[in-house]
Coordinates of C-alpha atoms in Angstrom, one line a residue:
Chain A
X1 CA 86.3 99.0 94.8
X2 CA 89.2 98.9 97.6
X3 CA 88.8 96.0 99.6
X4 CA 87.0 97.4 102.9
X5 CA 88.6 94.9 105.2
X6 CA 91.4 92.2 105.2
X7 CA 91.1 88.6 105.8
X8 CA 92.5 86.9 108.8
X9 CA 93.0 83.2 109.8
X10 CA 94.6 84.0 113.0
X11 CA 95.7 80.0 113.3
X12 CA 95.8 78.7 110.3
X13 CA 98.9 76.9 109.4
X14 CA 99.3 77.4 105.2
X15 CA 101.5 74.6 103.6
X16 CA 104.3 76.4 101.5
X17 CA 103.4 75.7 98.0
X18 CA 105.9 75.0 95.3
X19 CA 104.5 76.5 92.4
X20 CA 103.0 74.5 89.1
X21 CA 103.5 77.9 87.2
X22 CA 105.9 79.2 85.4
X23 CA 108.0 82.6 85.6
X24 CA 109.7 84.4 82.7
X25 CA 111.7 87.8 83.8
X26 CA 113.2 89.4 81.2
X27 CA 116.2 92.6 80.8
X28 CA 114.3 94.3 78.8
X29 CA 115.8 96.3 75.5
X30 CA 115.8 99.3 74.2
X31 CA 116.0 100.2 70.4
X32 CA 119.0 102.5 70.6
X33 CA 117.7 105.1 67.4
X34 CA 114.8 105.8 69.3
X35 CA 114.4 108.7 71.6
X36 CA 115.6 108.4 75.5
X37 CA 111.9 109.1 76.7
X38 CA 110.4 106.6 74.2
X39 CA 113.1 104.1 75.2
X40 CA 112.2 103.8 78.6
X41 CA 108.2 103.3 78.1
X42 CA 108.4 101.7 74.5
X43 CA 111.2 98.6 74.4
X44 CA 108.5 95.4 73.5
X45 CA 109.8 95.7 70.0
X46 CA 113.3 95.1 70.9
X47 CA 112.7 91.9 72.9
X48 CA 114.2 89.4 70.8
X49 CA 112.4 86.9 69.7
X50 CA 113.8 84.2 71.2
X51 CA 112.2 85.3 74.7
X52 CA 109.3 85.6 73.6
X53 CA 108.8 82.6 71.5
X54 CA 109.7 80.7 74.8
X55 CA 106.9 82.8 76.2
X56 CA 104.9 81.7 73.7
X57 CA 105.5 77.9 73.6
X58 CA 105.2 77.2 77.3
X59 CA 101.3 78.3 76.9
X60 CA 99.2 75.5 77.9
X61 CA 95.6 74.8 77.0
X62 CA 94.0 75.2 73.2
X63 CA 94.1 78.9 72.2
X64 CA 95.2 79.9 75.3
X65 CA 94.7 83.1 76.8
X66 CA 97.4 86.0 77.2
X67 CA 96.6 88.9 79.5
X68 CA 99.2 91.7 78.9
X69 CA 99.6 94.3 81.6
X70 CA 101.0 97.7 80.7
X71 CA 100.3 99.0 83.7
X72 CA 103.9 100.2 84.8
X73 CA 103.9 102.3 81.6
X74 CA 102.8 105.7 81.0
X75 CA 101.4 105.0 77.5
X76 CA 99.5 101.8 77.9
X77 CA 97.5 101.9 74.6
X78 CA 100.9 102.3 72.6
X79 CA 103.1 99.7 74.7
X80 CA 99.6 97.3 74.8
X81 CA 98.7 97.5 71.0
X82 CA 102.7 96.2 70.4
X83 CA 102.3 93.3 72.4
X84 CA 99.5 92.2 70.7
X85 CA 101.1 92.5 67.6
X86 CA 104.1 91.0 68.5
X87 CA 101.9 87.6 69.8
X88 CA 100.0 87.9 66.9
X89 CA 103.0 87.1 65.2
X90 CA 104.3 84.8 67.0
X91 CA 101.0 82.7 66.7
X92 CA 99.3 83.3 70.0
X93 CA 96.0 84.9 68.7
X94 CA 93.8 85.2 71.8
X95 CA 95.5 88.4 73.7
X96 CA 93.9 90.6 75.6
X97 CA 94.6 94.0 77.6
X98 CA 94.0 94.9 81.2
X99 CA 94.7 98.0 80.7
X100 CA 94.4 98.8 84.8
X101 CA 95.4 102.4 85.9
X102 CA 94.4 102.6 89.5
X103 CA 93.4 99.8 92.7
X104 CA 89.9 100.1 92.3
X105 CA 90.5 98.4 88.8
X106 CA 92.9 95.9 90.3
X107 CA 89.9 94.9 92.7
X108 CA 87.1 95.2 89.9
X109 CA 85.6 91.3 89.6
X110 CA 86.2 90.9 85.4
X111 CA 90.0 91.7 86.1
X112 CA 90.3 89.2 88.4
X113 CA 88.1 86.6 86.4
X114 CA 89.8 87.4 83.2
X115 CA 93.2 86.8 85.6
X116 CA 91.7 83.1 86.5
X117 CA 91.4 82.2 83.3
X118 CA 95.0 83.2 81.9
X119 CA 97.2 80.7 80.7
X120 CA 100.1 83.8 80.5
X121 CA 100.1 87.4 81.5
X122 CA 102.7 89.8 80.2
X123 CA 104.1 92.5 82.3
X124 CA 105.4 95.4 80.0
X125 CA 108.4 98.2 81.1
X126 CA 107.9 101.5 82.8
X127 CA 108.0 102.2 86.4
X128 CA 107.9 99.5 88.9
X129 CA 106.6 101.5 91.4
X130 CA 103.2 101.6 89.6
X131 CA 102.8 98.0 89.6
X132 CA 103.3 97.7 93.4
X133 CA 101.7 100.9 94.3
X134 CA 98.5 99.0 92.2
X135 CA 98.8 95.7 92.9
X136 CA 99.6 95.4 95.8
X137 CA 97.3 93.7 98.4
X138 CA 94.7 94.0 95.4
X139 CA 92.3 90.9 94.5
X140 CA 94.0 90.9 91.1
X141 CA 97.5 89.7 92.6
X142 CA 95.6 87.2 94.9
X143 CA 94.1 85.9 91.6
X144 CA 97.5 85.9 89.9
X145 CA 99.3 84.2 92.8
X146 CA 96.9 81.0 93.1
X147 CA 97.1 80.8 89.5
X148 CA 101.0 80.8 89.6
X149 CA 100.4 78.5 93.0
X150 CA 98.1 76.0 91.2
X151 CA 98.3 76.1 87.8
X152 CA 100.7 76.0 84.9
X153 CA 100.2 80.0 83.6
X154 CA 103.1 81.1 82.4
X155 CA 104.2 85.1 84.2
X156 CA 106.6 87.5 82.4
X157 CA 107.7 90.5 83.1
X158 CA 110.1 93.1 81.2
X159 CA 112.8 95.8 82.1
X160 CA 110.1 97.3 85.3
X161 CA 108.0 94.2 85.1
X162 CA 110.7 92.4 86.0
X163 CA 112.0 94.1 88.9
X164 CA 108.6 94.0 90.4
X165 CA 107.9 90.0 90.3
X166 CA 110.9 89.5 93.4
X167 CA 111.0 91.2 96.7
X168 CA 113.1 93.1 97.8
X169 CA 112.4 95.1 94.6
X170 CA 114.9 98.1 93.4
X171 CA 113.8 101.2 92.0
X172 CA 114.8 104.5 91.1
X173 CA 118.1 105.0 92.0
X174 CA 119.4 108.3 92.0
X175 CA 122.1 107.9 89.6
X176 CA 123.1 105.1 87.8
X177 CA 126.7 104.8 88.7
X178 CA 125.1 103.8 91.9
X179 CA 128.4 103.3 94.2
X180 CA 126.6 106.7 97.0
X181 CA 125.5 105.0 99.6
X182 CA 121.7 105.8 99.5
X183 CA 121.1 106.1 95.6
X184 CA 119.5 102.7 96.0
X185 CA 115.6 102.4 97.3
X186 CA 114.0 99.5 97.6
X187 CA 110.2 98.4 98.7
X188 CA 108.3 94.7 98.6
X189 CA 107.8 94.1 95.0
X190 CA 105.2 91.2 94.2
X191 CA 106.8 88.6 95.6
X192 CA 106.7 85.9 92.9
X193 CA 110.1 85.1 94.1
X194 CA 111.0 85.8 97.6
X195 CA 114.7 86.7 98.9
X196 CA 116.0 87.9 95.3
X197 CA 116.3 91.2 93.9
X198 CA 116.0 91.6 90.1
X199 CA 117.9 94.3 88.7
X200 CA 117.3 95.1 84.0
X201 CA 119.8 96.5 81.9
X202 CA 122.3 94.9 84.0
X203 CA 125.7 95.9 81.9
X204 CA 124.5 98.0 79.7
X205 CA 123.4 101.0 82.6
X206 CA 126.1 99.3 84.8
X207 CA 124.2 98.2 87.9
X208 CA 126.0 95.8 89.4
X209 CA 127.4 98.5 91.9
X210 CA 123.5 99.0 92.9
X211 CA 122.6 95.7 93.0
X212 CA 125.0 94.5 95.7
X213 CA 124.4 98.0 97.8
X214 CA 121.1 96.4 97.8
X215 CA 122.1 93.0 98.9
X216 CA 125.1 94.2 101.4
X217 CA 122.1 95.7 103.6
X218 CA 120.9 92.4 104.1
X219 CA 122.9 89.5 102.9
X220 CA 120.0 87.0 103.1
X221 CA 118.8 87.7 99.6
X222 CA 120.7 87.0 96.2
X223 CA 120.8 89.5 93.5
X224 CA 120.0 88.5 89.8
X225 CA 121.2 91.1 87.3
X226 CA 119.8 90.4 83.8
X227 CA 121.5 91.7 80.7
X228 CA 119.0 93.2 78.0
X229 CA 117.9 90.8 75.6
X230 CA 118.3 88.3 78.2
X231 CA 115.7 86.6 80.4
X232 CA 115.2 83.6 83.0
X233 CA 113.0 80.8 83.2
X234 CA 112.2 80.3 86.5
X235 CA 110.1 76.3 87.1
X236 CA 109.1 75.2 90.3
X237 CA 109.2 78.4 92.5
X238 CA 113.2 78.7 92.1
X239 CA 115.0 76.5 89.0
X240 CA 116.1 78.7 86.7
X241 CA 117.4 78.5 83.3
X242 CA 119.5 81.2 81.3
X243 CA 117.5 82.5 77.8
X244 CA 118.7 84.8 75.8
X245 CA 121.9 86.3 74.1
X246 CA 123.6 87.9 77.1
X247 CA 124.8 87.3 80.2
X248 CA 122.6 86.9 83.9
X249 CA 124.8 88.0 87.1
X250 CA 123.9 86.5 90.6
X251 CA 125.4 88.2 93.2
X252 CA 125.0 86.3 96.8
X253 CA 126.0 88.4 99.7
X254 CA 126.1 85.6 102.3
X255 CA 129.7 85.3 103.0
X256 CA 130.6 89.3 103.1
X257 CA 133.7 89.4 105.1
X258 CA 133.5 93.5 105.5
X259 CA 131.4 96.4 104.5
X260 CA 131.1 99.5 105.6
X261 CA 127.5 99.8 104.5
X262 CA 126.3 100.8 108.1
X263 CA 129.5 102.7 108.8
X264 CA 129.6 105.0 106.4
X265 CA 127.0 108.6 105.8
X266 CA 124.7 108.9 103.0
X267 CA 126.9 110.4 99.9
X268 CA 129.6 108.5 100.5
X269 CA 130.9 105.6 98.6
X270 CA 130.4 102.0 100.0
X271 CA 132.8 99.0 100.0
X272 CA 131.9 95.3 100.8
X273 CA 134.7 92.0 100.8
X274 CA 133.9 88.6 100.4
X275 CA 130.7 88.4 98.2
X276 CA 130.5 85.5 95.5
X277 CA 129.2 86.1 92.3
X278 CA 128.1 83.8 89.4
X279 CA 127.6 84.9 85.4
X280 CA 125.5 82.4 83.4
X281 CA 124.7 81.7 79.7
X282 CA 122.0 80.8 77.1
X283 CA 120.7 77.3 78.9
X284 CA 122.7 77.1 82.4
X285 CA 120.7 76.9 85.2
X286 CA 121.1 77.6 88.6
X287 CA 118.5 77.1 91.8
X288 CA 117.4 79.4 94.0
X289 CA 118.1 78.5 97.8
X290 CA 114.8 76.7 99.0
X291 CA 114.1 79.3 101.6
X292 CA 113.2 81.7 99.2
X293 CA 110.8 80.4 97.4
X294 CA 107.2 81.3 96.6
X295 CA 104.6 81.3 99.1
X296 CA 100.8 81.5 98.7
X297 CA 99.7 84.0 101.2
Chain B
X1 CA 133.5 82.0 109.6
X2 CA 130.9 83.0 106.9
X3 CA 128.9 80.2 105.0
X4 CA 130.8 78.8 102.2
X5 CA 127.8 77.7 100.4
X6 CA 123.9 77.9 100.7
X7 CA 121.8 75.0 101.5
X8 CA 119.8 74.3 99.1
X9 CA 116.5 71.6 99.0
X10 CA 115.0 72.0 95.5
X11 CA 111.9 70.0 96.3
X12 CA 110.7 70.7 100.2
X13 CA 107.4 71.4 101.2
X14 CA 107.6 73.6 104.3
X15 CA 104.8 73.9 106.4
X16 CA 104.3 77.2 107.5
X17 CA 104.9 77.9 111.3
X18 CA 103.3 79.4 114.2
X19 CA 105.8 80.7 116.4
X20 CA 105.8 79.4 120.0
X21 CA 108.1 81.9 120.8
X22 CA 107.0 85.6 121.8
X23 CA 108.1 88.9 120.3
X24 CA 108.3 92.4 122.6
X25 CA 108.9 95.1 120.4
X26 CA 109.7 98.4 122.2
X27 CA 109.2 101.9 120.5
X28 CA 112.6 102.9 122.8
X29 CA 112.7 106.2 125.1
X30 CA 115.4 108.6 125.5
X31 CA 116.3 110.8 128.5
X32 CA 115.8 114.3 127.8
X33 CA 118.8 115.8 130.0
X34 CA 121.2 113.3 127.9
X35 CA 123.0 114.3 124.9
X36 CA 121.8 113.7 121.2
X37 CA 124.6 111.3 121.1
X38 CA 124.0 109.4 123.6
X39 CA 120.4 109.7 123.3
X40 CA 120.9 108.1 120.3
X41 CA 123.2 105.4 121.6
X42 CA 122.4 105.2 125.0
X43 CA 118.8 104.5 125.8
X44 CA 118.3 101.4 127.7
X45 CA 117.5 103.2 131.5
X46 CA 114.9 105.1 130.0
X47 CA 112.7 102.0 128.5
X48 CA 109.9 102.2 131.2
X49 CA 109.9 99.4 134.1
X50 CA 106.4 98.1 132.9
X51 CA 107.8 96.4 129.5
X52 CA 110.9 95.3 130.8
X53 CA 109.5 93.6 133.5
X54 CA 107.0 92.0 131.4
X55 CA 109.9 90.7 129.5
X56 CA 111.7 89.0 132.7
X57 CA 108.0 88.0 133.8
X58 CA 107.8 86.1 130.3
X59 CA 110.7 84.1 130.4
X60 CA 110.3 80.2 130.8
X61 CA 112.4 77.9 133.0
X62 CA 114.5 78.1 135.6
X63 CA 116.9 80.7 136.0
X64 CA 116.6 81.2 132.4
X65 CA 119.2 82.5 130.6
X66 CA 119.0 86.2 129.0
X67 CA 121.3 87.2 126.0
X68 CA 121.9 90.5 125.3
X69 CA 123.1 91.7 121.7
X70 CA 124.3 95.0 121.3
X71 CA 125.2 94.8 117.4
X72 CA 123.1 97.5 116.7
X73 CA 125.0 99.8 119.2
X74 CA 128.3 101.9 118.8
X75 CA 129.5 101.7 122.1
X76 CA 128.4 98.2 123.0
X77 CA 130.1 97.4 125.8
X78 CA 127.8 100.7 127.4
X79 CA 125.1 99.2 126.5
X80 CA 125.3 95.8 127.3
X81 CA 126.0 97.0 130.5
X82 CA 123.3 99.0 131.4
X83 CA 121.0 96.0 130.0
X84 CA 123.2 93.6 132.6
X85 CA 122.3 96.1 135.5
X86 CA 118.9 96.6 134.6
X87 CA 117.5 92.6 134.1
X88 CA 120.0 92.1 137.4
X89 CA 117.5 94.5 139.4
X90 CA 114.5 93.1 137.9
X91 CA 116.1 89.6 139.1
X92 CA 117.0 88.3 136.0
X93 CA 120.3 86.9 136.9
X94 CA 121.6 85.0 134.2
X95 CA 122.7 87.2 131.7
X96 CA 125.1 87.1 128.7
X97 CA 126.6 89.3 126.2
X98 CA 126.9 88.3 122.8
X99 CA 128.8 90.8 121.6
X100 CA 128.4 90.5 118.1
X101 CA 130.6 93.1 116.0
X102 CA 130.8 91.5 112.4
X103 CA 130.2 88.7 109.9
X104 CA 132.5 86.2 111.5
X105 CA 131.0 86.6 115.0
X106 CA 127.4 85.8 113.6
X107 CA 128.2 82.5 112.4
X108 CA 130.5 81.2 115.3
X109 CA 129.7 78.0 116.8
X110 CA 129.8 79.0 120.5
X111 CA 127.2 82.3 119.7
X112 CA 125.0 80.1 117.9
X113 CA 125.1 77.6 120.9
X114 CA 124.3 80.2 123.4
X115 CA 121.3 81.5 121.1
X116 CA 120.1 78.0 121.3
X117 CA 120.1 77.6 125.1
X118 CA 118.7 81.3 125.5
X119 CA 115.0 81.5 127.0
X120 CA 115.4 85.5 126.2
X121 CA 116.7 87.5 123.3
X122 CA 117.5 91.5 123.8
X123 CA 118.6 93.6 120.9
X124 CA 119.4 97.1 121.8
X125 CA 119.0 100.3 120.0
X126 CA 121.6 102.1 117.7
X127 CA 121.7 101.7 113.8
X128 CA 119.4 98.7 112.6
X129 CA 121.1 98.4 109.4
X130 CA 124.0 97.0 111.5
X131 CA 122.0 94.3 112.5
X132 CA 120.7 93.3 109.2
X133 CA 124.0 93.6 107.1
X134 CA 125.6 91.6 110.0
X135 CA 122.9 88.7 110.8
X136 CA 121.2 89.0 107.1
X137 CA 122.0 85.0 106.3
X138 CA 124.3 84.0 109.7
X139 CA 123.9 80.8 111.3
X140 CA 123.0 82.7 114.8
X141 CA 120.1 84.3 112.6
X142 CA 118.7 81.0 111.6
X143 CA 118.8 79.7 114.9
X144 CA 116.8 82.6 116.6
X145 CA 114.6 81.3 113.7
X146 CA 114.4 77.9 115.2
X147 CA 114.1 79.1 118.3
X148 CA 110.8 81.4 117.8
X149 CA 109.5 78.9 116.1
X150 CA 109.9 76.2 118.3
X151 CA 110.3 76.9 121.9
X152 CA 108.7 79.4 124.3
X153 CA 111.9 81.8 123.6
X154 CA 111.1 86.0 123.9
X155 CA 112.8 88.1 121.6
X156 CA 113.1 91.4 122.7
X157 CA 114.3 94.7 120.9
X158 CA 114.0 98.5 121.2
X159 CA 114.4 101.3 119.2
X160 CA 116.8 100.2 116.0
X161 CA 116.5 96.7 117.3
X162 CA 112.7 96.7 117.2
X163 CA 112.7 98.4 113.6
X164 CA 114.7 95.3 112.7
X165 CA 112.5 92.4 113.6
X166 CA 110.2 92.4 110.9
X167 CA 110.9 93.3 107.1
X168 CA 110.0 95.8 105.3
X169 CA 112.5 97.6 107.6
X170 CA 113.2 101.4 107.5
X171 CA 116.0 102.8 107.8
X172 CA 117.9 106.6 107.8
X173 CA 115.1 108.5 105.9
X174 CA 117.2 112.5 105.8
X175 CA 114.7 114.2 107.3
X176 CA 112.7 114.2 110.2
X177 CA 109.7 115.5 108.4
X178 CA 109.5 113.0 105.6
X179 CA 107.3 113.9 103.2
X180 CA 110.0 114.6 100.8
X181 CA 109.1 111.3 97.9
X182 CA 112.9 109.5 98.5
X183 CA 113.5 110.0 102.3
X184 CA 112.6 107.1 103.3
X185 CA 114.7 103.8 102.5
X186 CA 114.1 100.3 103.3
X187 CA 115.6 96.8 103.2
X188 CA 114.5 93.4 104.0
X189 CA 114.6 92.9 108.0
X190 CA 115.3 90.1 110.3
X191 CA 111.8 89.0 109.3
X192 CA 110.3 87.5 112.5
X193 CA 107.3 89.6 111.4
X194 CA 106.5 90.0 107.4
X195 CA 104.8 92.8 105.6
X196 CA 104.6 94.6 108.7
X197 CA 107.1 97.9 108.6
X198 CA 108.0 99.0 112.4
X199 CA 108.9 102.5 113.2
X200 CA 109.9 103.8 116.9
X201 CA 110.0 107.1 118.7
X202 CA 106.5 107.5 117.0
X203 CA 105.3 110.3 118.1
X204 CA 107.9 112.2 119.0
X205 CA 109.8 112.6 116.0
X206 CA 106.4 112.8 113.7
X207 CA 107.1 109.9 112.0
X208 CA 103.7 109.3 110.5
X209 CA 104.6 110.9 107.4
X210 CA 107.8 108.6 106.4
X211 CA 105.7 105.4 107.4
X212 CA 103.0 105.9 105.2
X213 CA 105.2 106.8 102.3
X214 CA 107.0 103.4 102.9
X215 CA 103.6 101.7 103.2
X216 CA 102.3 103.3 99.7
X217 CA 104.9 101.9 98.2
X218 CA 103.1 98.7 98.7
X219 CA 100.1 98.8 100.2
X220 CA 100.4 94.7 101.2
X221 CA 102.0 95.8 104.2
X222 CA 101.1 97.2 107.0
X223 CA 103.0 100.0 109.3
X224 CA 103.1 100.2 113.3
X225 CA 104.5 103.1 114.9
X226 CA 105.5 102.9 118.5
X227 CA 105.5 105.4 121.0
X228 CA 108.1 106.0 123.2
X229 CA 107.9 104.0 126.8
X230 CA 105.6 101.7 124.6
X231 CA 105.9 98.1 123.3
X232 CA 103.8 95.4 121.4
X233 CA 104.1 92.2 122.8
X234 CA 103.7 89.4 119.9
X235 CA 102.2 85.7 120.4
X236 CA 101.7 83.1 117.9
X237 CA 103.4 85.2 115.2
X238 CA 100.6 88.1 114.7
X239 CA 99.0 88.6 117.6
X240 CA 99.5 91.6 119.5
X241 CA 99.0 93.5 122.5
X242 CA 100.3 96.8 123.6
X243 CA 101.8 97.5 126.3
X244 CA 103.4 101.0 128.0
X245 CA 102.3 104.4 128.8
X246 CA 102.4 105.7 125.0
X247 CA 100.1 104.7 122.1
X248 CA 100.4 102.1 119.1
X249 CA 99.3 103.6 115.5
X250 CA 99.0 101.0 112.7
X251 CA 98.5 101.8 109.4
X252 CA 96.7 100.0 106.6
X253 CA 96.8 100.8 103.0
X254 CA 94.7 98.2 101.5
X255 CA 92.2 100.7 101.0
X256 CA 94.0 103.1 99.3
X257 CA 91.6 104.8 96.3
X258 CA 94.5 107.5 95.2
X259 CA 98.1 108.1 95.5
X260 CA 101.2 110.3 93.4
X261 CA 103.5 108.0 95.0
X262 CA 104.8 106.7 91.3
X263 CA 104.1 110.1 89.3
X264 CA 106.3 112.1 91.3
X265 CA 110.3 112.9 91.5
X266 CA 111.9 112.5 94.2
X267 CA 112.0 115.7 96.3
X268 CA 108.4 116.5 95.9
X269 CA 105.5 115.8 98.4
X270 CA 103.6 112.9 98.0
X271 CA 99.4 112.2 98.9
X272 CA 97.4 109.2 99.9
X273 CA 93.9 109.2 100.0
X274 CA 91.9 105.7 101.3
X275 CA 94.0 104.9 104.2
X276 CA 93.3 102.8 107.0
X277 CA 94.6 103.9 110.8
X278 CA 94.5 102.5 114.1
X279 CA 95.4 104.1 117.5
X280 CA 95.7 101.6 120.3
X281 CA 96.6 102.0 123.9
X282 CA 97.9 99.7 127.1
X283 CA 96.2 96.5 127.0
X284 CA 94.1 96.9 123.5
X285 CA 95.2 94.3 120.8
X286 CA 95.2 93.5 117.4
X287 CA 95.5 90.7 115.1
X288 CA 97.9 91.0 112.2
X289 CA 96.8 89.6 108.8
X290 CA 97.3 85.9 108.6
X291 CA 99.4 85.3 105.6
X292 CA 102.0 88.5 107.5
X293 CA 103.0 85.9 109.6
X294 CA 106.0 83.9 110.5
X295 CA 107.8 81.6 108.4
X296 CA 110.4 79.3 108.9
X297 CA 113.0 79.6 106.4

């Protein structure tokens, strides 16, 4: 059931909550033997197990609960069935699926109770634009952003799951050189983190050129560019910590000297002076700046 | 001088604000004997009395000072003088020009100091990805923040400069039509409204199409298309009441119950079934959603 009307407090004044839950966005990887189609909806095996066993441990509660959400893919049952395998084997034995294909499920009540009673929900790969085309505005994100608000769930996200959990969020650029001036589209993603676009696959697809088109349109927000097999930790709305065997690349467009972003047509390449960049390892950390953190709407 | 470093305060607890300051956002009019270039460029005569008056009418203190910011423009110095002769006959008399052209000019000292002394804001029309690549993250930006937030300032912007007050902003979609999947891009705005996508010259150039894509995207947000010769006029961060000879159409997707938005390629039509849509006219208001609204960064 779509919601028939929204809520409105027209004076309230919220407090800005630093969350008690945890975030864990990951690059996402793909098996390189398998086919291209298959790569894209299919990676969960190819997670290493270090990211996932960090998933894993950080659940809090006896026998805690895992929700997994394949939602972004286009063969849920297949990508579902290997996350539950995967935290089978890893020791977390009480998974289960909302397998949610449309808003009227992300409204339906036993989503949003099964939601409330998470101590982790999974995010699997596919298209990001699904997740926010679904969840967004639904009672199920509601649900999942007072438990991120309040409690100590734990919220991860792969490859499109990850892109969706920041706003602004990327998706389907055109090509994936990415340096054309309107390859890049972006919409509001989720909005676990606030101010920061996430871009997957970082070096292996080559997206940094993407990533800072993104950020040169407004240099407000940071861009975090995470390497497959590579993941961050995210504690207290905006302290991150590196995971992972590769690299994570923050780009912060704040003190652009030049750009002819707005100068320039569409098809033609852009160019941009003065951005800083950072590239951090396994276990370095870096904070977010407190302006974008997480909000309880 | 651009920042050398964020700011960053790991452990605040904002409180969320409501603005004391006042937004009038203007859905821009052009003259039909002018040229498309200078339509495009060149619009400030043709913004009906009614609004701009209100605007003068609104302003607190004595001989309060006006500043005009023609970023968005291409031939600023045009434009900032047709705004000077304009607020002169409607006896606003004390009126500057920040003419902001880059990076370096956003983050002076003296433009930030003239911001803070302003008891009226006007951003003109032009490209409104000019004004987010240049203020995205500049000290003037932060101290319009202040500003709205704290005193009884009214920030004023037509055409590109109204599509640029609240985030998600859209920007250059190709077509006029729109209902190609991929015309329509958008980046975070200047965010003194959130969630809420503006788009101007409503009517006229049939924008309903493009602003509904953007809102399917994610249906948290809400669209408002503006009319030409027509305005909303914003109090206490959300509360709105048109103003002008044309009509306000606001668009909800909360209820949407089917869309292809995220099973289609770009350069194919897209559907949306479910959505919300108000028409409003001079004088008829409307209250946007509580947690779209304003928040001190």
């Amino acid at each position: 059931m779509a919601k028939e009307k929204r809520e409105t407090i027209p004076n309230s004044q919220a407090t800005r909550v630093i969350p008690q839950g945890k975030l864990l966005i990951i690059g996402g990887k793909e098996d390189k033997g398998d086919t291209p189609e298959r790569e894209k909806e299919h990676n969960v095996n190819f997670i290493s197990e270090q990211i996932l066993k960090r998933f894993v441990e950080e659940l809090k509660g006896e026998n805690p609960l895992v929700v997994v959400i394949p939602t972004a893919s286009r063969i849920p049952e297949e990508t579902a069935q290997d996350y539950l395998d995967v935290f089978q084997s890893l020791g977390a034995k009480n998974v289960q699926v909302a397998d949610i294909r449309n808003r009227q499920d992300a409204n339906k009540p036993e989503y949003v109770e099964l939601i409330r009673k998470a101590a982790g929900i999974m995010f699997t790969g596919g298209d990001q634009l699904r997740l926010t085309a679904i969840f967004g505005g639904s009672e199920m994100l509601v649900a999942m952003k007072e438990q991120y608000a309040f409690t100590q769930v734990v919220i991860a996200g792969t490859s499109a799951g990850a892109t969706a959990m920041s706003t602004p969020m990327i998706y389907e650029g055109e090509s994936e050189g990415g340096y054309i001036k309107g390859d890049v589209r972006v919409t509001t993603g989720l909005e676990f983190l606030k101010n920061v676009a996430i871009d997957t696959h970082f070096l292996t697809r080559g997206r940094i050129v993407r990533l800072t088109q993104a950020i040169c349109t407004n240099p407000e927000c940071i861009g975090i560019g995470l390497e497959e097999d590579t993941a961050i930790f995210v504690t207290q709305g905006g302290n991150v910590e590196v995971v992972g065997s590769g690299l994570v690349t923050v780009v912060d467009g704040m003190g652009i000297t030049e750009t002819n972003i707005y100068d320039i047509g569409n098809g033609q390449p852009f160019t941009a002076k003065g951005l800083r960049m950072h590239m951090l390892g396994n276990g370095d950390e870096y904070v977010v700046p407190s302006y974008m953190r997480f909000q309880l709407q």
